[in-house]
mmCIF file of C-alpha atoms in Angstrom:
data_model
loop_
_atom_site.group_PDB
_atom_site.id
_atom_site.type_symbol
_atom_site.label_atom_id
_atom_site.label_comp_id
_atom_site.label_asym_id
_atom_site.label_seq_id
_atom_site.Cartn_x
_atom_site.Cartn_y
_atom_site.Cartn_z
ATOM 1 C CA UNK S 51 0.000 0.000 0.000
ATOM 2 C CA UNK S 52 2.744 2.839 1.084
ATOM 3 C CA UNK S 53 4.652 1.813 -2.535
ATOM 4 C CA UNK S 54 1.620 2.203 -4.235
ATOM 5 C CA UNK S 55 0.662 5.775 -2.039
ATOM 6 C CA UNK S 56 4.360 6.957 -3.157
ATOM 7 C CA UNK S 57 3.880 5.958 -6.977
ATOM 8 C CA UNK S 58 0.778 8.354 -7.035
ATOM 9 C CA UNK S 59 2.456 10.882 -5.580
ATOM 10 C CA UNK S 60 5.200 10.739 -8.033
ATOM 11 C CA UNK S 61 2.965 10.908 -10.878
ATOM 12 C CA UNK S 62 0.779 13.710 -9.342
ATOM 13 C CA UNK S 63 4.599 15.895 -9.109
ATOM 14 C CA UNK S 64 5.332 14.990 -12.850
ATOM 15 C CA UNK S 65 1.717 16.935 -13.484
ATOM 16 C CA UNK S 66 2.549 19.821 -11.801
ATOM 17 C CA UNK S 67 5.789 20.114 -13.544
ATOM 18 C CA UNK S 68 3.784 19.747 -17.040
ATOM 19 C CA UNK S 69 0.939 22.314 -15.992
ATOM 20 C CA UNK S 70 3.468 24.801 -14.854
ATOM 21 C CA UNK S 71 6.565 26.906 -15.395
ATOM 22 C CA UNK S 72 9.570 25.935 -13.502
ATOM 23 C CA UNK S 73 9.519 28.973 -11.646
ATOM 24 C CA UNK S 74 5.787 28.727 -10.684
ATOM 25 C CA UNK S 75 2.631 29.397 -11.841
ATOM 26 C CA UNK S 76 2.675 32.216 -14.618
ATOM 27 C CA UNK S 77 0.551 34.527 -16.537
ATOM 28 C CA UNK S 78 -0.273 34.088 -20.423
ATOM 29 C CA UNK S 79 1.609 36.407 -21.949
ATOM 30 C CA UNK S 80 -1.714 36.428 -24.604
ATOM 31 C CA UNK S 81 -4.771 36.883 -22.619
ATOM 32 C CA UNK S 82 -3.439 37.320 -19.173
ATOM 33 C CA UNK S 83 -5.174 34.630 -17.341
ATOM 34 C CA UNK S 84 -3.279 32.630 -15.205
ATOM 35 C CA UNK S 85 -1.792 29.120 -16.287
ATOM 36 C CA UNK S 86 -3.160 25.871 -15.030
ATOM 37 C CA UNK S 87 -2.639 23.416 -17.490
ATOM 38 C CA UNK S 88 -0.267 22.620 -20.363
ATOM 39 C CA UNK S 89 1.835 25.816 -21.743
ATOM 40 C CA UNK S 90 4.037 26.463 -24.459
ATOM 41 C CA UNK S 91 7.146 28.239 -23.989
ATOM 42 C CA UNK S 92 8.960 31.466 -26.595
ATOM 43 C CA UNK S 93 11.552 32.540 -25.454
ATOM 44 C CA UNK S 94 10.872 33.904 -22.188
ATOM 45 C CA UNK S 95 7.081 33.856 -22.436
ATOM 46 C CA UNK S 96 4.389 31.539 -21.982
ATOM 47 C CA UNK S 97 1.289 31.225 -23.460
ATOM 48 C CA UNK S 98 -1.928 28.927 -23.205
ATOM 49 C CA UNK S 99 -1.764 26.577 -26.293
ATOM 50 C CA UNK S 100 -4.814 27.984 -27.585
ATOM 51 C CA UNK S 101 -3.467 31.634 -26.997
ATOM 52 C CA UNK S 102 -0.196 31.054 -29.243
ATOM 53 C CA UNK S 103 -1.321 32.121 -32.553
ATOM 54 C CA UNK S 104 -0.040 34.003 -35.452
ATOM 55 C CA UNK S 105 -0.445 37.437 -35.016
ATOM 56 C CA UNK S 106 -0.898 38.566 -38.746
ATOM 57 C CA UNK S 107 -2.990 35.510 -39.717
ATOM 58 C CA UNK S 108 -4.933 34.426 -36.264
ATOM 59 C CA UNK S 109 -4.182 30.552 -37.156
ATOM 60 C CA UNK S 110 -2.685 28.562 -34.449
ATOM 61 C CA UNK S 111 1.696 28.256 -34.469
ATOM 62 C CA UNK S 112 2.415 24.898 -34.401
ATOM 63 C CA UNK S 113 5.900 24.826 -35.928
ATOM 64 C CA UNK S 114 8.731 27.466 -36.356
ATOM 65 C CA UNK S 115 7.517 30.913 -35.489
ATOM 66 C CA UNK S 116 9.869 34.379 -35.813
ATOM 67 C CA UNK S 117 9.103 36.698 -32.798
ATOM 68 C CA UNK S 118 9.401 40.237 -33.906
ATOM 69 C CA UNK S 119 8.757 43.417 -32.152
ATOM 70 C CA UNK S 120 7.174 41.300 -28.898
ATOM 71 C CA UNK S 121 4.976 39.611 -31.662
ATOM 72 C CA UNK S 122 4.751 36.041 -33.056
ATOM 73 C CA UNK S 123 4.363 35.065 -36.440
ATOM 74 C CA UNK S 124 4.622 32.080 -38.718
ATOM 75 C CA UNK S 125 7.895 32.385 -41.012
ATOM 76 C CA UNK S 126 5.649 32.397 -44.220
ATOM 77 C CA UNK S 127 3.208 35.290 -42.465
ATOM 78 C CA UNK S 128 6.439 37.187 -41.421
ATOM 79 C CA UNK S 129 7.874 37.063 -44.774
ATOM 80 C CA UNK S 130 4.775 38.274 -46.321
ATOM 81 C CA UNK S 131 4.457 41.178 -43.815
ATOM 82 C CA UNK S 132 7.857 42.149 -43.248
ATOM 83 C CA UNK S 133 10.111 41.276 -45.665
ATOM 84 C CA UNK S 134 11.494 43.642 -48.346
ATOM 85 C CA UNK S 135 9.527 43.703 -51.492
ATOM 86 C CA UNK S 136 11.392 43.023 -55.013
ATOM 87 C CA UNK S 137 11.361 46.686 -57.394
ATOM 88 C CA UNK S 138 10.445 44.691 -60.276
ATOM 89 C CA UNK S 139 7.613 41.599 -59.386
ATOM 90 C CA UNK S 140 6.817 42.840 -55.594
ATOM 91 C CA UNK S 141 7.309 39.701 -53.951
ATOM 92 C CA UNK S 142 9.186 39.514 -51.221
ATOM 93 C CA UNK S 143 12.905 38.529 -50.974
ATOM 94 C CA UNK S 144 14.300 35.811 -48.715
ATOM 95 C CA UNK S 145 17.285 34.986 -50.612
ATOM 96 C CA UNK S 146 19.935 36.760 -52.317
ATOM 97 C CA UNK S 147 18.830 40.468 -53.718
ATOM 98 C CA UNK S 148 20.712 43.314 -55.319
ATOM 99 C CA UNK S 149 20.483 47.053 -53.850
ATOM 100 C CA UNK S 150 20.570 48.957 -56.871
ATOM 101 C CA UNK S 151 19.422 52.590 -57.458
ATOM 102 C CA UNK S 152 17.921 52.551 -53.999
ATOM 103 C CA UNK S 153 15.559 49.739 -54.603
ATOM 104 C CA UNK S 154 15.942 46.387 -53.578
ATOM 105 C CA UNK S 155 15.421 43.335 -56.539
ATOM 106 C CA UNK S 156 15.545 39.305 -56.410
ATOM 107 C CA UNK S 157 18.924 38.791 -57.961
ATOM 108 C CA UNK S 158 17.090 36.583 -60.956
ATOM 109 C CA UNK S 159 14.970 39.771 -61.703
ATOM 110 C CA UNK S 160 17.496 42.069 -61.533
ATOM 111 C CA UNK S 161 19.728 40.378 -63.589
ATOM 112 C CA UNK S 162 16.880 38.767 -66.002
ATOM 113 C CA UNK S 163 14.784 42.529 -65.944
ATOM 114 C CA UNK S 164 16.663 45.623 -64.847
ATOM 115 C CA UNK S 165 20.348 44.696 -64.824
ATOM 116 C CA UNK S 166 22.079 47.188 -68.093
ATOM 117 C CA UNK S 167 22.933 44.347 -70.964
ATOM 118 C CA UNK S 168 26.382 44.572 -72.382
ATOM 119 C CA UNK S 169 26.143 46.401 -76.062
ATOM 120 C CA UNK S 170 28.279 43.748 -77.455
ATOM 121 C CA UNK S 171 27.526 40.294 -76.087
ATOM 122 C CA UNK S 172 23.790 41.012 -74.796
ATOM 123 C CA UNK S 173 24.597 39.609 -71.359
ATOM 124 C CA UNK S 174 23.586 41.656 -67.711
ATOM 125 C CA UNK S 175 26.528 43.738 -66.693
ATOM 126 C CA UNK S 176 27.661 42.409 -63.316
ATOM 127 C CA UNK S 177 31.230 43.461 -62.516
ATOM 128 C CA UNK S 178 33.769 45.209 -64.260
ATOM 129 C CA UNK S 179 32.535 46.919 -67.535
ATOM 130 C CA UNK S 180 33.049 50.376 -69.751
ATOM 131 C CA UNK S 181 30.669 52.920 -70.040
ATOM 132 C CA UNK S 182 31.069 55.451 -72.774
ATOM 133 C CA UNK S 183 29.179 59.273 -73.031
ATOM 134 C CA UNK S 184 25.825 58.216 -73.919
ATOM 135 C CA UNK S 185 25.464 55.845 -71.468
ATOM 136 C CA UNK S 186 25.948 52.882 -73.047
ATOM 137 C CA UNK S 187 27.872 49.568 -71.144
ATOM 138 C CA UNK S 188 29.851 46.712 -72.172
ATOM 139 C CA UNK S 189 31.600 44.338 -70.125
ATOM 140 C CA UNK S 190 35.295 44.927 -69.761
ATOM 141 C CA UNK S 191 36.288 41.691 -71.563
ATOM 142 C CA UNK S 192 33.872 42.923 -74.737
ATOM 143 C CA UNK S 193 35.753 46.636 -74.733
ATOM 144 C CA UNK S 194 38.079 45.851 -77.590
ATOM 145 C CA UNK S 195 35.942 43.411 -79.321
ATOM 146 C CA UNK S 196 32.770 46.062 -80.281
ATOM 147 C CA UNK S 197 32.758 48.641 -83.334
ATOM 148 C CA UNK S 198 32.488 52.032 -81.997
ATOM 149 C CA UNK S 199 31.145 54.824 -84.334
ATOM 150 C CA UNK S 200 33.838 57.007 -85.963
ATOM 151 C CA UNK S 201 31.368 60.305 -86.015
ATOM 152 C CA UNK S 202 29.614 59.575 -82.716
ATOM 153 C CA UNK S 203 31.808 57.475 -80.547
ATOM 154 C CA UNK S 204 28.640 54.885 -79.855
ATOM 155 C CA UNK S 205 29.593 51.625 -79.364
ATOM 156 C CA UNK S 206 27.660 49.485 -82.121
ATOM 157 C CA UNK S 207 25.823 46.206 -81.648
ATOM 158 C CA UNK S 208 26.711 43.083 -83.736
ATOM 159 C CA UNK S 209 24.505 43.114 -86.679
ATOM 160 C CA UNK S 210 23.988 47.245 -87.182
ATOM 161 C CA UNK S 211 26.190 50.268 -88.421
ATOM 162 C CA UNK S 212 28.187 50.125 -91.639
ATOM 163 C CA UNK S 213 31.179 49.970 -92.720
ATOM 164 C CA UNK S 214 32.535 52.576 -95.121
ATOM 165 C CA UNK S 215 34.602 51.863 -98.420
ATOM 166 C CA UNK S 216 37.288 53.988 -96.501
ATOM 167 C CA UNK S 217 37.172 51.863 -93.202
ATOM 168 C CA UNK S 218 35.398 54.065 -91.329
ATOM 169 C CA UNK S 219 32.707 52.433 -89.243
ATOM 170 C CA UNK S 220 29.306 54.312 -88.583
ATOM 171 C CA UNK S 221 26.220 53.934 -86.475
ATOM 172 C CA UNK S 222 22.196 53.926 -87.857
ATOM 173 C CA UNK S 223 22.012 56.605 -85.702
ATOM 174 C CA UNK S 224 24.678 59.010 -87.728
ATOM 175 C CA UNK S 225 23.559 57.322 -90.867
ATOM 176 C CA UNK S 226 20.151 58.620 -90.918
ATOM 177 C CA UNK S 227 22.023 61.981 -91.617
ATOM 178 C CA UNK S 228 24.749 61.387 -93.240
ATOM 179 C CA UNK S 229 25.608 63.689 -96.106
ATOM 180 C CA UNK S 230 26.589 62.329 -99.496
ATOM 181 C CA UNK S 231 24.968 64.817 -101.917
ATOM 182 C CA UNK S 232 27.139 67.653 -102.909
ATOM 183 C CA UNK S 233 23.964 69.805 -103.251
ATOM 184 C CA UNK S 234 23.079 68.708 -99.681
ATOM 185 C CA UNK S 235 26.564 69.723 -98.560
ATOM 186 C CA UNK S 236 26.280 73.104 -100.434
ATOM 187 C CA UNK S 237 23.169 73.845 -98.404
ATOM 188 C CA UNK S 238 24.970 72.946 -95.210
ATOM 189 C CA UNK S 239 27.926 75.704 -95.915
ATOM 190 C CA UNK S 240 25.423 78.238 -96.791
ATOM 191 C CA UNK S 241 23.693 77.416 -93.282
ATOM 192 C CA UNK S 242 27.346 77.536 -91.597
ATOM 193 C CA UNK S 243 27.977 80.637 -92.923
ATOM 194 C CA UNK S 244 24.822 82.174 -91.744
ATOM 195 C CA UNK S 245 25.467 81.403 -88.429
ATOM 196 C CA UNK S 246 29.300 82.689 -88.374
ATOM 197 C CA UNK S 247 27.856 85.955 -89.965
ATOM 198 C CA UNK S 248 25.306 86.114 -87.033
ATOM 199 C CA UNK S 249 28.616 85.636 -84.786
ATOM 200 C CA UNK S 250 30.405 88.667 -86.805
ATOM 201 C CA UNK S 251 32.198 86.953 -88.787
ATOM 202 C CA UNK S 252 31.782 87.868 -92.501
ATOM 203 C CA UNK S 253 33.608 86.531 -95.912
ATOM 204 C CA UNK S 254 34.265 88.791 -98.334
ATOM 205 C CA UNK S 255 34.370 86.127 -101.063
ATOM 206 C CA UNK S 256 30.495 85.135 -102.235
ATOM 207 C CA UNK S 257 30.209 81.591 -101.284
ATOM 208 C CA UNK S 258 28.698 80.956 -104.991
ATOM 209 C CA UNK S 259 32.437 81.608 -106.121
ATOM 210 C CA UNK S 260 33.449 78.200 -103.271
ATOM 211 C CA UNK S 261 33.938 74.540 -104.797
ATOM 212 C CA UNK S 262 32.282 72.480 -102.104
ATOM 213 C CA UNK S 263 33.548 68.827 -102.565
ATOM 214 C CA UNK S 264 33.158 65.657 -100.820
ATOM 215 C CA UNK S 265 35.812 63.506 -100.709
ATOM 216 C CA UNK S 266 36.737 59.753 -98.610
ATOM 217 C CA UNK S 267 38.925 60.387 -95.876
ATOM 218 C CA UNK S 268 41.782 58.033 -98.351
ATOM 219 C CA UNK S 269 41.931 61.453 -100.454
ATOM 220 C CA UNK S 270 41.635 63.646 -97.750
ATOM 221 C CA UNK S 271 44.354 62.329 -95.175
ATOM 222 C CA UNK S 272 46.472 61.895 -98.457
ATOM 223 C CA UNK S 273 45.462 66.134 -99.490
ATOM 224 C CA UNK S 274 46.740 66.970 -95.763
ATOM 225 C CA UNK S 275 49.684 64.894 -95.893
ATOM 226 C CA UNK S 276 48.548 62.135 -93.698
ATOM 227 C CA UNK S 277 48.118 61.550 -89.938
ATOM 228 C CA UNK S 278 45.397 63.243 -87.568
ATOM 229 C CA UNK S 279 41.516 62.562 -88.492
ATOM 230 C CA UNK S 280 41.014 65.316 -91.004
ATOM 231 C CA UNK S 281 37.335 66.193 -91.456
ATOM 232 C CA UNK S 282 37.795 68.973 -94.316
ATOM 233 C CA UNK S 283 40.153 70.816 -95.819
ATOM 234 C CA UNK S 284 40.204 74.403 -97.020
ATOM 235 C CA UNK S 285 42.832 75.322 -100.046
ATOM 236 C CA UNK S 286 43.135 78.203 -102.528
ATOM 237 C CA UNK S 287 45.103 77.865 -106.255
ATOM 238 C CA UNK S 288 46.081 81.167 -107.246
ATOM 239 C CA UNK S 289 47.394 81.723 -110.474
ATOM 240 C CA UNK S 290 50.143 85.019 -110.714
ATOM 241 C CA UNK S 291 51.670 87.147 -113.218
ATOM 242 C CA UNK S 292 54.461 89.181 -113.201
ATOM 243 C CA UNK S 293 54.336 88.577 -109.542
ATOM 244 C CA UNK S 294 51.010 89.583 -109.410
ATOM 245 C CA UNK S 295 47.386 87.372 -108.927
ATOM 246 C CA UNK S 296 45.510 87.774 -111.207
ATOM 247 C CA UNK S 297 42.954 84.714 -109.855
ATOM 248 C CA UNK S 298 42.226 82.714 -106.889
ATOM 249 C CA UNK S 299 39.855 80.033 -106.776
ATOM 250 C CA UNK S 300 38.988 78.237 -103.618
ATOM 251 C CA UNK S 301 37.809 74.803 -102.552
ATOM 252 C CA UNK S 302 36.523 73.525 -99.764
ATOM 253 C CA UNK S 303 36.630 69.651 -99.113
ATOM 254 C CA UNK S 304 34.677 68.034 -96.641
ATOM 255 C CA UNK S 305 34.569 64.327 -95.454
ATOM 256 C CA UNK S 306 31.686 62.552 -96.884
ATOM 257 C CA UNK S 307 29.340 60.940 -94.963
ATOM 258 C CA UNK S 308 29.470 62.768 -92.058
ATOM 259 C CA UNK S 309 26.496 63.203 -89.997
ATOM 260 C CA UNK S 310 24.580 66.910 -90.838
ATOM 261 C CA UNK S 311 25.453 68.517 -87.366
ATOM 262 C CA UNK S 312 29.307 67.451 -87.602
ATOM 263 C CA UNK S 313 29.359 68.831 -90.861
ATOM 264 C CA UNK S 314 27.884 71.523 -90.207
ATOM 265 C CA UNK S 315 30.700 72.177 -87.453
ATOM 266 C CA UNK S 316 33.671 71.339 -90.010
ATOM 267 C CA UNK S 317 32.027 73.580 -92.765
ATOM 268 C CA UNK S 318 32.219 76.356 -89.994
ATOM 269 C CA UNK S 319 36.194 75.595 -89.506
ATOM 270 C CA UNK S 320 36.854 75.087 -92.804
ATOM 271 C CA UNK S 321 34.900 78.932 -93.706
ATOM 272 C CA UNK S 322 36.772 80.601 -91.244
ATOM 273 C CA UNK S 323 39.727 79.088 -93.021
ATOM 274 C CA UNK S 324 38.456 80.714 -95.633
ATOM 275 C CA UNK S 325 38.449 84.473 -94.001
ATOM 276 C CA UNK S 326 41.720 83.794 -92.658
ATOM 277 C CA UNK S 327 42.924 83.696 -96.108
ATOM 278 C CA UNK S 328 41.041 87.203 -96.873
ATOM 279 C CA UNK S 329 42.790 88.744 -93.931
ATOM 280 C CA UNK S 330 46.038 87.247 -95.033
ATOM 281 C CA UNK S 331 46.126 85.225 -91.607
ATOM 282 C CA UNK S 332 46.597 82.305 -92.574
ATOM 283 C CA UNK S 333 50.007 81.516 -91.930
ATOM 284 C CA UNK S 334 51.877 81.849 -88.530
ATOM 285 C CA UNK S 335 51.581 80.057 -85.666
ATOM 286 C CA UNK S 336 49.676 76.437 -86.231
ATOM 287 C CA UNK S 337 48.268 76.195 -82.514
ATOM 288 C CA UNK S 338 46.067 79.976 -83.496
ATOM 289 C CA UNK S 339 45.628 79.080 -86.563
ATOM 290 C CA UNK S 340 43.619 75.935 -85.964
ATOM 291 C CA UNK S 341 42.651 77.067 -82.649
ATOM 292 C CA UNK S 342 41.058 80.016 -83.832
ATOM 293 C CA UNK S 343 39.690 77.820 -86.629
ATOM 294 C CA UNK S 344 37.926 75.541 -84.143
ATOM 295 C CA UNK S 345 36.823 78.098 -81.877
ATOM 296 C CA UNK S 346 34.467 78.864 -85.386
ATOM 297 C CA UNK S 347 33.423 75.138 -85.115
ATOM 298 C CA UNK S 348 32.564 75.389 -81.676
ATOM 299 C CA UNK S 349 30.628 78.625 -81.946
ATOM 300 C CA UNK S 350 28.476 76.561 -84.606
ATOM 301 C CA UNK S 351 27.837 74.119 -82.379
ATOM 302 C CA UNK S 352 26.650 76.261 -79.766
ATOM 303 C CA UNK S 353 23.859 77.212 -81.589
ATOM 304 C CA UNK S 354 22.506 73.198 -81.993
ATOM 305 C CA UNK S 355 20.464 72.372 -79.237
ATOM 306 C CA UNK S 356 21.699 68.701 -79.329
ATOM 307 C CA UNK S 357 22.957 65.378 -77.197
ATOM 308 C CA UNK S 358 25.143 65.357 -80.283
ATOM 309 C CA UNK S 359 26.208 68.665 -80.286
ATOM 310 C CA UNK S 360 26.792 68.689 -76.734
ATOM 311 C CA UNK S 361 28.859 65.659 -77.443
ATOM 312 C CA UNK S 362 31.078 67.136 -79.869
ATOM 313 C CA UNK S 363 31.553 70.545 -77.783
ATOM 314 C CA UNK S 364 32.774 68.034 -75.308
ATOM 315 C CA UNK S 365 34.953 66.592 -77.489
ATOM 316 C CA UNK S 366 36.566 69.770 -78.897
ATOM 317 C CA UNK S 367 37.323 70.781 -74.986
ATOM 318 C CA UNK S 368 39.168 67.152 -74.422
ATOM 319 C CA UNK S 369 40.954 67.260 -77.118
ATOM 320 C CA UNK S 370 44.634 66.953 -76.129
ATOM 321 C CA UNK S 371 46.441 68.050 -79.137
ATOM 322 C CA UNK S 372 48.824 70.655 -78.654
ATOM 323 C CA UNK S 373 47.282 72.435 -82.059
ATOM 324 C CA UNK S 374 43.759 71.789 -82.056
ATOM 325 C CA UNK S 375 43.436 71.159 -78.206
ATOM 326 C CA UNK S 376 46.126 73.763 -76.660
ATOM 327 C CA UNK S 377 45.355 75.948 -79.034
ATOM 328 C CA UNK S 378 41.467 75.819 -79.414
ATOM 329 C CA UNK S 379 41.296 76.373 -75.501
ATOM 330 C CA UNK S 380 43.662 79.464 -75.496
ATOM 331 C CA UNK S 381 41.541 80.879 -78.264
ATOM 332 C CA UNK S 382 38.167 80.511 -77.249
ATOM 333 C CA UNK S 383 39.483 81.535 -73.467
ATOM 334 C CA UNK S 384 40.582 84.896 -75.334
ATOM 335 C CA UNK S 385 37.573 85.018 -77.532
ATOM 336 C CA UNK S 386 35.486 84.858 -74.381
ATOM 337 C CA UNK S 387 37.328 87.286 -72.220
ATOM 338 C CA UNK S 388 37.210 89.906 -75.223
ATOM 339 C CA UNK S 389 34.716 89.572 -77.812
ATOM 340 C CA UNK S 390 34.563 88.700 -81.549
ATOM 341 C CA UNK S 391 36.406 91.749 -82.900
ATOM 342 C CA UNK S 392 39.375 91.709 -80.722
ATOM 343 C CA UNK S 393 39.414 88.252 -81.127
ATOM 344 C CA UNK S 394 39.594 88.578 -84.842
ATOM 345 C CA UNK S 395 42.063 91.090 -84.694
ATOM 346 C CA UNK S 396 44.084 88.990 -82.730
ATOM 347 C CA UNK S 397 43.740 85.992 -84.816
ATOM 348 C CA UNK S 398 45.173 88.679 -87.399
ATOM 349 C CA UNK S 399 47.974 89.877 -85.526
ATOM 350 C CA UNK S 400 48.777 85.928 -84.550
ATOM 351 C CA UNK S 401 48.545 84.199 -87.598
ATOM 352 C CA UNK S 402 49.544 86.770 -90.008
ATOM 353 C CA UNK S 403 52.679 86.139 -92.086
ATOM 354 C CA UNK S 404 54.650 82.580 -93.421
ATOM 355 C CA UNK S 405 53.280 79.524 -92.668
ATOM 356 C CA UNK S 406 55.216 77.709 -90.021
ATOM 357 C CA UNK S 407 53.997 74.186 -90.517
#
C-alpha cells in the first residue's frame, strides 16, 4: 500500500511540472489569465496553447515561429508582412537580392529585368565593364571586341552600323544623316555661314564663287599629308603674273558621310579658313591658326540644341592636341574674355605672315 501511495504521488509531481513553469505558476503572456494546465514556452514567455497564434494571420503556431517586435508570427506570415519587397515583381525577398538605385530586386529579376545588358555580347553587366558618353555599357572583356562609331563614338551592336569603303565604321544613328549629296553639302555651308555671320564673322568672297567637294577620308588624309583625323580641308590655287594674282579660286573639301550637325561644325572651320585667307592670316603660328579655326566650329555648335552637339563641344574641350586642343582652348578663353572683334584682330595679328607648318 505505502509503494503504491508513493507511486501516485510521483505521478501527481510529474503533473505539476507539465501544468506549470519551472519557476511557478505564470501569466499568459496572450490573454493574461493565469496558467493551469499545459503551456508552451517562446523565449521567455508563456502562453496557453490555444493563446499562441499568429499574429498577422490568427491561425494557431504549431511549428517554427519568428518573434518580432514582442509579436509572433509564422515564417511564411512574417515574410509576407515584413520582408522587403522586389522593385520589379513585388514579392518579397528571402534569398539573395541586389540594392541597386535605392531599390531592392531578387537577384534573378534584376539580372533577367533591370540589370544594363552589355552592347556587345547582350549579357547583364555584373562586374567590371566600360561605359562610354551616352550611357551605353559593355563588359570589360567585350571593350576591344565592339565597333564604336567614328562620327559619334557609340559603341555598335553586332549586326547594325556600316562599314565605309574607306574603313570608317558608322552607327544607324549618324547614318540617318549622313551627307553624301554635294547639293546637300552646299546647303549645309550656306547654313554655316549664316550662323558665323550672325557671330560677326563675314567673308568677303560670295560663297557661290566656293567649290564644295566631298571627298573619302583616303583622299583627304592623303590632301593633308597624312596623320590626324582630317574632317575637311580648305585650299586656294592662285594663279600670278608678273608677280602679281591675277585669280584665286577656292575649294573647300569636306569628309563625306558625315552626320549633318558634324558637318555643319567642319564647314564652320573650314569657312573661317576661308576668311583667314582674306585677312592674309593664314600663316603663322599652327596652334592659333587651328585654334582660332575651331573656336568657329565650336561657336556653330553652340547654336545646336543637341545630345550630339553637346557631345562634340565636349569633345573639342578634351581634345589633347597641342594644335587643335592647346590651341582651341587658349583661343576661345581669349575670344570669351574679349569679344569677336578683338578676337579677330588677334587671330590677325597671330597668324599673319609665313606659314610655319
Amino acid at each position: 500500500l505505502n509503494t503504491l501511495l508513493l507511486f501516485f504521488l510521483f505521478l501527481a509531481l510529474v503533473a505539476a511540472a507539465t501544468a506549470n513553469p519551472a519557476d511557478g505558476p505564470r501569466k499568459c503572456a496572450r490573454c493574461g489569465e493565469w496558467i493551469t494546465g499545459e503551456y508552451i514556452q517562446a523565449g521567455d514567455k508563456v502562453f496557453h496553447p490555444w493563446c499562441f497564434y499568429c499574429d498577422a494571420c490568427g491561425e494557431p503556431i504549431t511549428g517554427n515561429y519568428i518573434e518580432h517586435e514582442g509579436k509572433f508570427y509564422h515564417e511564411s506570415c512574417y515574410i509576407e508582412r515584413f520582408a522587403p519587397r522586389c522593385a520589379y515583381c513585388g514579392k518579397p525577398i528571402t534569398g539573395r537580392y541586389v540594392n541597386h538605385e535605392g531599390k531592392v530586386y531578387h537577384d534573378s529579376c534584376y539580372s533577367d529585368h533591370v540589370a544594363p545588358r552589355c552592347v556587345y555580347c547582350g549579357l547583364p553587366i555584373r562586374g567590371r565593364f566600360v561605359e562610354n558618353e551616352w550611357g551605353q555599357m559593355v563588359h570589360a572583356g567585350c571593350r576591344d571586341l565592339v565597333r564604336v562609331c567614328d562620327s559619334c563614338g557609340r559603341f555598335i551592336p553586332p549586326g547594325e552600323g556600316r562599314l565605309l569603303p574607306d574603313g570608317r565604321v558608322q552607327c544607324d544613328i549618324c547614318r540617318r544623316t549622313a551627307v553624301v549629296s554635294p547639293v546637300r553639302a552646299r546647303r549645309i555651308v550656306v547654313s554655316a555661314d549664316s550662323i558665323l555671320a550672325k557671330k560677326g564673322i563675314h567673308l568677303k568672297t560670295p560663297l557661290e564663287k566656293i567649290r564644295i567637294e566631298l571627298i573619302d577620308r583616303n583622299r583627304l588624309e592623303s590632301m593633308a599629308g597624312g596623320g590626324g583625323d582630317p574632317h575637311g580641308m580648305h585650299y586656294v590655287r592662285t594663279e600670278s603674273r608678273n608677280g602679281r594674282v591675277i585669280h584665286e579660286e577656292t575649294t573647300i573639301y569636306l569628309l563625306s558621310d558625315l552626320p549633318e550637325e558634324l558637318l555643319l561644325a567642319v564647314a564652320g572651320h573650314e569657312l573661317f579658313h576661308v576668311w583667314q585667307h582674306e585677312h592674309g592670316a593664314d600663316g603663322g603660328d599652327p596652334a592659333w591658326r587651328e585654334g582660332s579655326a575651331n573656336v568657329a566650329m565650336f561657336l556653330v555648335l553652340r547654336t545646336l540644341d543637341s545630345d550630339f552637339a553637346a557631345y562634340q563641344r565636349r569633345r573639342l574641350m578634351a581634345t589633347e592636341d597641342p594644335v587643335y586642343g592647346d590651341g582651341f582652348r587658349d583661343a576661345l578663353n581669349y575670344y570669351r574674355q574679349h569679344g569677336i572683334q578683338e578676337f579677330l584682330r588677334k587671330v590677325v595679328k597671330e597668324v599673319s605672315g609665313p606659314r610655319r607648318d
